[in-house]
mmCIF file with all atom_site columns, C-alpha atoms in Angstrom:
data_model
loop_
_atom_site.group_PDB
_atom_site.id
_atom_site.type_symbol
_atom_site.label_atom_id
_atom_site.label_alt_id
_atom_site.label_comp_id
_atom_site.label_asym_id
_atom_site.label_entity_id
_atom_site.label_seq_id
_atom_site.pdbx_PDB_ins_code
_atom_site.Cartn_x
_atom_site.Cartn_y
_atom_site.Cartn_z
_atom_site.occupancy
_atom_site.B_iso_or_equiv
_atom_site.pdbx_formal_charge
_atom_site.auth_seq_id
_atom_site.auth_comp_id
_atom_site.auth_asym_id
_atom_site.auth_atom_id
_atom_site.pdbx_PDB_model_num
ATOM 1   C CA . UNK A 1 1   ? -23.624 -34.786 5.621   1.00 60.00 ? 253 UNK A CA 1
ATOM 2   C CA . UNK A 1 2   ? -20.188 -36.370 5.612   1.00 61.00 ? 254 UNK A CA 1
ATOM 3   C CA . UNK A 1 3   ? -19.531 -35.037 2.087   1.00 58.00 ? 255 UNK A CA 1
ATOM 4   C CA . UNK A 1 4   ? -20.427 -31.482 3.135   1.00 57.00 ? 256 UNK A CA 1
ATOM 5   C CA . UNK A 1 5   ? -18.087 -31.702 6.101   1.00 48.00 ? 257 UNK A CA 1
ATOM 6   C CA . UNK A 1 6   ? -15.299 -32.921 3.835   1.00 46.00 ? 258 UNK A CA 1
ATOM 7   C CA . UNK A 1 7   ? -15.901 -30.040 1.381   1.00 47.00 ? 259 UNK A CA 1
ATOM 8   C CA . UNK A 1 8   ? -15.873 -27.450 4.188   1.00 46.00 ? 260 UNK A CA 1
ATOM 9   C CA . UNK A 1 9   ? -12.645 -28.927 5.578   1.00 51.00 ? 261 UNK A CA 1
ATOM 10  C CA . UNK A 1 10  ? -11.015 -28.858 2.118   1.00 47.00 ? 262 UNK A CA 1
ATOM 11  C CA . UNK A 1 11  ? -12.012 -25.218 1.619   1.00 47.00 ? 263 UNK A CA 1
ATOM 12  C CA . UNK A 1 12  ? -10.563 -24.251 4.999   1.00 47.00 ? 264 UNK A CA 1
ATOM 13  C CA . UNK A 1 13  ? -7.281  -25.987 4.179   1.00 47.00 ? 265 UNK A CA 1
ATOM 14  C CA . UNK A 1 14  ? -7.079  -24.213 0.796   1.00 46.00 ? 266 UNK A CA 1
ATOM 15  C CA . UNK A 1 15  ? -7.862  -20.840 2.376   1.00 48.00 ? 267 UNK A CA 1
ATOM 16  C CA . UNK A 1 16  ? -5.116  -21.401 4.939   1.00 48.00 ? 268 UNK A CA 1
ATOM 17  C CA . UNK A 1 17  ? -2.566  -22.000 2.187   1.00 48.00 ? 269 UNK A CA 1
ATOM 18  C CA . UNK A 1 18  ? -2.804  -18.362 1.084   1.00 50.00 ? 270 UNK A CA 1
ATOM 19  C CA . UNK A 1 19  ? -1.712  -17.033 4.481   1.00 57.00 ? 271 UNK A CA 1
ATOM 20  C CA . UNK A 1 20  ? 1.754   -16.590 5.924   1.00 63.00 ? 272 UNK A CA 1
ATOM 21  C CA . UNK A 1 21  ? 3.365   -19.315 8.070   1.00 71.00 ? 273 UNK A CA 1
ATOM 22  C CA . UNK A 1 22  ? 2.086   -19.752 11.619  1.00 78.00 ? 274 UNK A CA 1
ATOM 23  C CA . UNK A 1 23  ? 3.130   -16.881 13.966  1.00 74.00 ? 275 UNK A CA 1
ATOM 24  C CA . UNK A 1 24  ? 4.205   -14.750 10.987  1.00 81.00 ? 276 UNK A CA 1
ATOM 25  C CA . UNK A 1 25  ? 3.123   -11.115 10.700  1.00 88.00 ? 277 UNK A CA 1
ATOM 26  C CA . UNK A 1 26  ? 2.327   -9.582  7.287   1.00 90.00 ? 278 UNK A CA 1
ATOM 27  C CA . UNK A 1 27  ? 4.637   -6.773  6.153   1.00 93.00 ? 279 UNK A CA 1
ATOM 28  C CA . UNK A 1 28  ? 3.598   -3.189  6.886   1.00 95.00 ? 280 UNK A CA 1
ATOM 29  C CA . UNK A 1 29  ? 3.352   -0.676  4.040   1.00 95.00 ? 281 UNK A CA 1
ATOM 30  C CA . UNK A 1 30  ? 3.573   3.103   4.489   1.00 95.00 ? 282 UNK A CA 1
ATOM 31  C CA . UNK A 1 31  ? 4.283   6.110   2.281   1.00 95.00 ? 283 UNK A CA 1
ATOM 32  C CA . UNK A 1 32  ? 7.861   7.393   2.592   1.00 95.00 ? 284 UNK A CA 1
ATOM 33  C CA . UNK A 1 33  ? 7.936   9.989   -0.213  1.00 94.00 ? 285 UNK A CA 1
ATOM 34  C CA . UNK A 1 34  ? 6.037   11.193  -3.284  1.00 93.00 ? 286 UNK A CA 1
ATOM 35  C CA . UNK A 1 35  ? 7.683   12.970  -6.223  1.00 95.00 ? 287 UNK A CA 1
ATOM 36  C CA . UNK A 1 36  ? 6.224   14.228  -9.505  1.00 93.00 ? 288 UNK A CA 1
ATOM 37  C CA . UNK A 1 37  ? 7.503   12.182  -12.413 1.00 95.00 ? 289 UNK A CA 1
ATOM 38  C CA . UNK A 1 38  ? 5.518   13.670  -15.309 1.00 95.00 ? 290 UNK A CA 1
ATOM 39  C CA . UNK A 1 39  ? 2.466   15.848  -15.822 1.00 92.00 ? 291 UNK A CA 1
ATOM 40  C CA . UNK A 1 40  ? 0.153   15.319  -18.756 1.00 92.00 ? 292 UNK A CA 1
ATOM 41  C CA . UNK A 1 41  ? -3.202  16.638  -19.843 1.00 91.00 ? 293 UNK A CA 1
ATOM 42  C CA . UNK A 1 42  ? -5.173  13.502  -18.922 1.00 92.00 ? 294 UNK A CA 1
ATOM 43  C CA . UNK A 1 43  ? -2.973  11.753  -16.373 1.00 94.00 ? 295 UNK A CA 1
ATOM 44  C CA . UNK A 1 44  ? 0.009   12.387  -14.142 1.00 95.00 ? 296 UNK A CA 1
ATOM 45  C CA . UNK A 1 45  ? 2.756   10.003  -13.041 1.00 96.00 ? 297 UNK A CA 1
ATOM 46  C CA . UNK A 1 46  ? 4.298   10.039  -9.580  1.00 96.00 ? 298 UNK A CA 1
ATOM 47  C CA . UNK A 1 47  ? 7.296   8.279   -8.116  1.00 96.00 ? 299 UNK A CA 1
ATOM 48  C CA . UNK A 1 48  ? 5.917   6.911   -4.840  1.00 96.00 ? 300 UNK A CA 1
ATOM 49  C CA . UNK A 1 49  ? 8.408   5.453   -2.405  1.00 96.00 ? 301 UNK A CA 1
ATOM 50  C CA . UNK A 1 50  ? 6.824   2.912   -0.097  1.00 96.00 ? 302 UNK A CA 1
ATOM 51  C CA . UNK A 1 51  ? 8.435   1.765   3.124   1.00 97.00 ? 303 UNK A CA 1
ATOM 52  C CA . UNK A 1 52  ? 7.968   -1.997  3.475   1.00 97.00 ? 304 UNK A CA 1
ATOM 53  C CA . UNK A 1 53  ? 8.632   -3.235  7.001   1.00 97.00 ? 305 UNK A CA 1
ATOM 54  C CA . UNK A 1 54  ? 9.200   -6.879  7.895   1.00 96.00 ? 306 UNK A CA 1
ATOM 55  C CA . UNK A 1 55  ? 8.536   -7.439  11.623  1.00 95.00 ? 307 UNK A CA 1
ATOM 56  C CA . UNK A 1 56  ? 9.329   -11.175 11.394  1.00 94.00 ? 308 UNK A CA 1
ATOM 57  C CA . UNK A 1 57  ? 12.528  -12.942 12.424  1.00 94.00 ? 309 UNK A CA 1
ATOM 58  C CA . UNK A 1 58  ? 12.994  -14.312 8.897   1.00 93.00 ? 310 UNK A CA 1
ATOM 59  C CA . UNK A 1 59  ? 13.634  -12.679 5.509   1.00 94.00 ? 311 UNK A CA 1
ATOM 60  C CA . UNK A 1 60  ? 10.535  -11.936 3.461   1.00 94.00 ? 312 UNK A CA 1
ATOM 61  C CA . UNK A 1 61  ? 10.495  -11.704 -0.320  1.00 95.00 ? 313 UNK A CA 1
ATOM 62  C CA . UNK A 1 62  ? 7.960   -9.367  -1.894  1.00 95.00 ? 314 UNK A CA 1
ATOM 63  C CA . UNK A 1 63  ? 6.883   -10.558 -5.329  1.00 95.00 ? 315 UNK A CA 1
ATOM 64  C CA . UNK A 1 64  ? 4.236   -7.951  -6.191  1.00 95.00 ? 316 UNK A CA 1
ATOM 65  C CA . UNK A 1 65  ? 1.915   -5.325  -4.769  1.00 95.00 ? 317 UNK A CA 1
ATOM 66  C CA . UNK A 1 66  ? -0.808  -2.999  -5.910  1.00 96.00 ? 318 UNK A CA 1
ATOM 67  C CA . UNK A 1 67  ? -2.452  -0.129  -4.086  1.00 98.00 ? 319 UNK A CA 1
ATOM 68  C CA . UNK A 1 68  ? -4.851  2.788   -4.079  1.00 98.00 ? 320 UNK A CA 1
ATOM 69  C CA . UNK A 1 69  ? -3.636  5.978   -2.414  1.00 97.00 ? 321 UNK A CA 1
ATOM 70  C CA . UNK A 1 70  ? -5.985  8.557   -0.899  1.00 95.00 ? 322 UNK A CA 1
ATOM 71  C CA . UNK A 1 71  ? -4.869  12.021  0.157   1.00 91.00 ? 323 UNK A CA 1
ATOM 72  C CA . UNK A 1 72  ? -6.983  14.147  2.466   1.00 89.00 ? 324 UNK A CA 1
ATOM 73  C CA . UNK A 1 73  ? -9.843  11.631  2.251   1.00 90.00 ? 325 UNK A CA 1
ATOM 74  C CA . UNK A 1 74  ? -10.036 11.714  -1.564  1.00 91.00 ? 326 UNK A CA 1
ATOM 75  C CA . UNK A 1 75  ? -8.827  9.235   -4.214  1.00 93.00 ? 327 UNK A CA 1
ATOM 76  C CA . UNK A 1 76  ? -5.446  10.279  -5.529  1.00 93.00 ? 328 UNK A CA 1
ATOM 77  C CA . UNK A 1 77  ? -3.417  7.614   -7.339  1.00 96.00 ? 329 UNK A CA 1
ATOM 78  C CA . UNK A 1 78  ? -3.099  3.917   -8.131  1.00 97.00 ? 330 UNK A CA 1
ATOM 79  C CA . UNK A 1 79  ? 0.161   2.003   -8.221  1.00 97.00 ? 331 UNK A CA 1
ATOM 80  C CA . UNK A 1 80  ? 1.439   -1.418  -9.181  1.00 95.00 ? 332 UNK A CA 1
ATOM 81  C CA . UNK A 1 81  ? 4.833   -3.085  -8.680  1.00 94.00 ? 333 UNK A CA 1
ATOM 82  C CA . UNK A 1 82  ? 5.925   -6.451  -10.005 1.00 93.00 ? 334 UNK A CA 1
ATOM 83  C CA . UNK A 1 83  ? 9.656   -6.276  -9.294  1.00 84.00 ? 335 UNK A CA 1
ATOM 84  C CA . UNK A 1 84  ? 10.822  -8.631  -6.536  1.00 92.00 ? 336 UNK A CA 1
ATOM 85  C CA . UNK A 1 85  ? 12.471  -7.214  -3.422  1.00 95.00 ? 337 UNK A CA 1
ATOM 86  C CA . UNK A 1 86  ? 13.853  -8.922  -0.316  1.00 96.00 ? 338 UNK A CA 1
ATOM 87  C CA . UNK A 1 87  ? 13.171  -7.436  3.126   1.00 96.00 ? 339 UNK A CA 1
ATOM 88  C CA . UNK A 1 88  ? 15.661  -8.764  5.680   1.00 97.00 ? 340 UNK A CA 1
ATOM 89  C CA . UNK A 1 89  ? 14.338  -9.985  9.017   1.00 95.00 ? 341 UNK A CA 1
ATOM 90  C CA . UNK A 1 90  ? 13.198  -7.236  11.411  1.00 96.00 ? 342 UNK A CA 1
ATOM 91  C CA . UNK A 1 91  ? 14.011  -4.384  9.055   1.00 97.00 ? 343 UNK A CA 1
ATOM 92  C CA . UNK A 1 92  ? 12.569  -2.300  6.245   1.00 97.00 ? 344 UNK A CA 1
ATOM 93  C CA . UNK A 1 93  ? 13.304  -1.283  2.675   1.00 97.00 ? 345 UNK A CA 1
ATOM 94  C CA . UNK A 1 94  ? 12.027  1.499   0.438   1.00 97.00 ? 346 UNK A CA 1
ATOM 95  C CA . UNK A 1 95  ? 10.437  0.413   -2.840  1.00 96.00 ? 347 UNK A CA 1
ATOM 96  C CA . UNK A 1 96  ? 9.926   2.863   -5.720  1.00 96.00 ? 348 UNK A CA 1
ATOM 97  C CA . UNK A 1 97  ? 6.573   2.450   -7.435  1.00 96.00 ? 349 UNK A CA 1
ATOM 98  C CA . UNK A 1 98  ? 5.136   4.321   -10.406 1.00 96.00 ? 350 UNK A CA 1
ATOM 99  C CA . UNK A 1 99  ? 1.673   5.629   -9.498  1.00 97.00 ? 351 UNK A CA 1
ATOM 100 C CA . UNK A 1 100 ? -0.803  7.223   -11.858 1.00 96.00 ? 352 UNK A CA 1
ATOM 101 C CA . UNK A 1 101 ? -3.576  9.716   -11.208 1.00 94.00 ? 353 UNK A CA 1
ATOM 102 C CA . UNK A 1 102 ? -6.164  11.188  -13.511 1.00 90.00 ? 354 UNK A CA 1
ATOM 103 C CA . UNK A 1 103 ? -6.403  14.942  -13.975 1.00 88.00 ? 355 UNK A CA 1
ATOM 104 C CA . UNK A 1 104 ? -9.823  15.117  -12.303 1.00 84.00 ? 356 UNK A CA 1
ATOM 105 C CA . UNK A 1 105 ? -8.394  13.608  -9.091  1.00 82.00 ? 357 UNK A CA 1
ATOM 106 C CA . UNK A 1 106 ? -5.465  16.032  -9.100  1.00 83.00 ? 358 UNK A CA 1
ATOM 107 C CA . UNK A 1 107 ? -7.733  19.032  -9.700  1.00 83.00 ? 359 UNK A CA 1
ATOM 108 C CA . UNK A 1 108 ? -10.024 17.953  -6.821  1.00 80.00 ? 360 UNK A CA 1
ATOM 109 C CA . UNK A 1 109 ? -6.998  17.686  -4.532  1.00 79.00 ? 361 UNK A CA 1
ATOM 110 C CA . UNK A 1 110 ? -5.780  21.162  -5.437  1.00 77.00 ? 362 UNK A CA 1
ATOM 111 C CA . UNK A 1 111 ? -9.240  22.751  -5.043  1.00 78.00 ? 363 UNK A CA 1
ATOM 112 C CA . UNK A 1 112 ? -10.080 21.124  -1.704  1.00 79.00 ? 364 UNK A CA 1
ATOM 113 C CA . UNK A 1 113 ? -6.708  21.114  0.045   1.00 76.00 ? 365 UNK A CA 1
ATOM 114 C CA . UNK A 1 114 ? -6.597  23.910  2.644   1.00 73.00 ? 366 UNK A CA 1
ATOM 115 C CA . UNK A 1 115 ? -3.218  25.673  3.081   1.00 72.00 ? 367 UNK A CA 1
ATOM 116 C CA . UNK A 1 116 ? -3.081  24.729  6.791   1.00 73.00 ? 368 UNK A CA 1
ATOM 117 C CA . UNK A 1 117 ? -3.198  21.039  5.794   1.00 70.00 ? 369 UNK A CA 1
ATOM 118 C CA . UNK A 1 118 ? 0.000   21.521  3.805   1.00 69.00 ? 370 UNK A CA 1
ATOM 119 C CA . UNK A 1 119 ? 1.693   23.016  6.882   1.00 77.00 ? 371 UNK A CA 1
ATOM 120 C CA . UNK A 1 120 ? 0.426   20.293  9.223   1.00 85.00 ? 372 UNK A CA 1
ATOM 121 C CA . UNK A 1 121 ? 0.851   17.420  6.780   1.00 86.00 ? 373 UNK A CA 1
ATOM 122 C CA . UNK A 1 122 ? -1.600  15.743  4.449   1.00 87.00 ? 374 UNK A CA 1
ATOM 123 C CA . UNK A 1 123 ? -3.442  12.722  5.847   1.00 91.00 ? 375 UNK A CA 1
ATOM 124 C CA . UNK A 1 124 ? -3.206  9.679   3.631   1.00 94.00 ? 376 UNK A CA 1
ATOM 125 C CA . UNK A 1 125 ? -4.600  6.184   3.443   1.00 97.00 ? 377 UNK A CA 1
ATOM 126 C CA . UNK A 1 126 ? -2.975  3.463   1.405   1.00 97.00 ? 378 UNK A CA 1
ATOM 127 C CA . UNK A 1 127 ? -4.942  0.308   0.772   1.00 98.00 ? 379 UNK A CA 1
ATOM 128 C CA . UNK A 1 128 ? -3.990  -2.632  -1.369  1.00 97.00 ? 380 UNK A CA 1
ATOM 129 C CA . UNK A 1 129 ? -2.651  -6.131  -1.508  1.00 96.00 ? 381 UNK A CA 1
ATOM 130 C CA . UNK A 1 130 ? 0.787   -7.680  -1.400  1.00 95.00 ? 382 UNK A CA 1
ATOM 131 C CA . UNK A 1 131 ? 2.177   -11.030 -2.466  1.00 95.00 ? 383 UNK A CA 1
ATOM 132 C CA . UNK A 1 132 ? 5.126   -12.568 -0.635  1.00 93.00 ? 384 UNK A CA 1
ATOM 133 C CA . UNK A 1 133 ? 7.318   -15.590 -1.255  1.00 91.00 ? 385 UNK A CA 1
ATOM 134 C CA . UNK A 1 134 ? 5.881   -17.153 1.917   1.00 87.00 ? 386 UNK A CA 1
ATOM 135 C CA . UNK A 1 135 ? 2.245   -17.085 0.774   1.00 83.00 ? 387 UNK A CA 1
ATOM 136 C CA . UNK A 1 136 ? 0.491   -18.529 -2.253  1.00 82.00 ? 388 UNK A CA 1
ATOM 137 C CA . UNK A 1 137 ? -2.120  -15.765 -2.378  1.00 90.00 ? 389 UNK A CA 1
ATOM 138 C CA . UNK A 1 138 ? -2.470  -12.031 -1.967  1.00 93.00 ? 390 UNK A CA 1
ATOM 139 C CA . UNK A 1 139 ? -2.461  -10.457 1.515   1.00 93.00 ? 391 UNK A CA 1
ATOM 140 C CA . UNK A 1 140 ? -4.488  -7.275  2.045   1.00 94.00 ? 392 UNK A CA 1
ATOM 141 C CA . UNK A 1 141 ? -3.018  -4.197  3.736   1.00 95.00 ? 393 UNK A CA 1
ATOM 142 C CA . UNK A 1 142 ? -4.312  -0.816  4.818   1.00 96.00 ? 394 UNK A CA 1
ATOM 143 C CA . UNK A 1 143 ? -2.379  1.954   6.505   1.00 95.00 ? 395 UNK A CA 1
ATOM 144 C CA . UNK A 1 144 ? -3.119  5.532   7.532   1.00 95.00 ? 396 UNK A CA 1
ATOM 145 C CA . UNK A 1 145 ? -0.613  8.262   8.189   1.00 92.00 ? 397 UNK A CA 1
ATOM 146 C CA . UNK A 1 146 ? 0.365   11.871  7.585   1.00 90.00 ? 398 UNK A CA 1
ATOM 147 C CA . UNK A 1 147 ? 2.646   12.892  4.737   1.00 85.00 ? 399 UNK A CA 1
ATOM 148 C CA . UNK A 1 148 ? 4.767   16.038  4.809   1.00 80.00 ? 400 UNK A CA 1
ATOM 149 C CA . UNK A 1 149 ? 4.132   19.175  6.811   1.00 71.00 ? 401 UNK A CA 1
ATOM 150 C CA . UNK A 1 150 ? 6.465   21.492  8.665   1.00 64.00 ? 402 UNK A CA 1
ATOM 151 C CA . UNK A 1 151 ? 6.307   19.454  11.868  1.00 52.00 ? 403 UNK A CA 1
ATOM 152 C CA . UNK A 1 152 ? 7.902   16.001  12.120  1.00 49.00 ? 404 UNK A CA 1
ATOM 153 C CA . UNK A 1 153 ? 5.104   13.439  11.932  1.00 46.00 ? 405 UNK A CA 1
ATOM 154 C CA . UNK A 1 154 ? 4.589   9.759   12.443  1.00 48.00 ? 406 UNK A CA 1
ATOM 155 C CA . UNK A 1 155 ? 4.228   8.217   9.021   1.00 49.00 ? 407 UNK A CA 1
ATOM 156 C CA . UNK A 1 156 ? 2.384   4.974   8.545   1.00 47.00 ? 408 UNK A CA 1
ATOM 157 C CA . UNK A 1 157 ? 0.156   4.944   11.618  1.00 42.00 ? 409 UNK A CA 1
ATOM 158 C CA . UNK A 1 158 ? -1.515  1.516   11.698  1.00 41.00 ? 410 UNK A CA 1
ATOM 159 C CA . UNK A 1 159 ? -5.284  1.399   11.739  1.00 37.00 ? 411 UNK A CA 1
#
């Protein structure tokens, strides 16, 4: 019994090491802009600019992140960034990330995207994980928002 308790305690301590310091808030990730980089027959590359927001009162270094991006409720692109960036305390930065989509995902988007959605803005969901200099493991993130449209919109609405 004592051995089991010791093992459970050790696992809890190790799990806690992956988190941010006490009272720290993980960074928020939202889509700031998407541009076409290149179009190919089998896959397309996009320049996705992500807004990384640090709500903490200390600087936060981002070491890596990866994500899946959905547009209008459908899979769209996957991205990965391994270049370090520093987010000053209580501020945000924009990080450029190369994202790739397959032709089938792009074709589905074009076929199912109603014209009024383009005017109102396309709903998106970005889900992934991020690694900071303050944590030893990956921290998950998920954000919903609306990209584009004729009307000004709130981007990066937290869920």
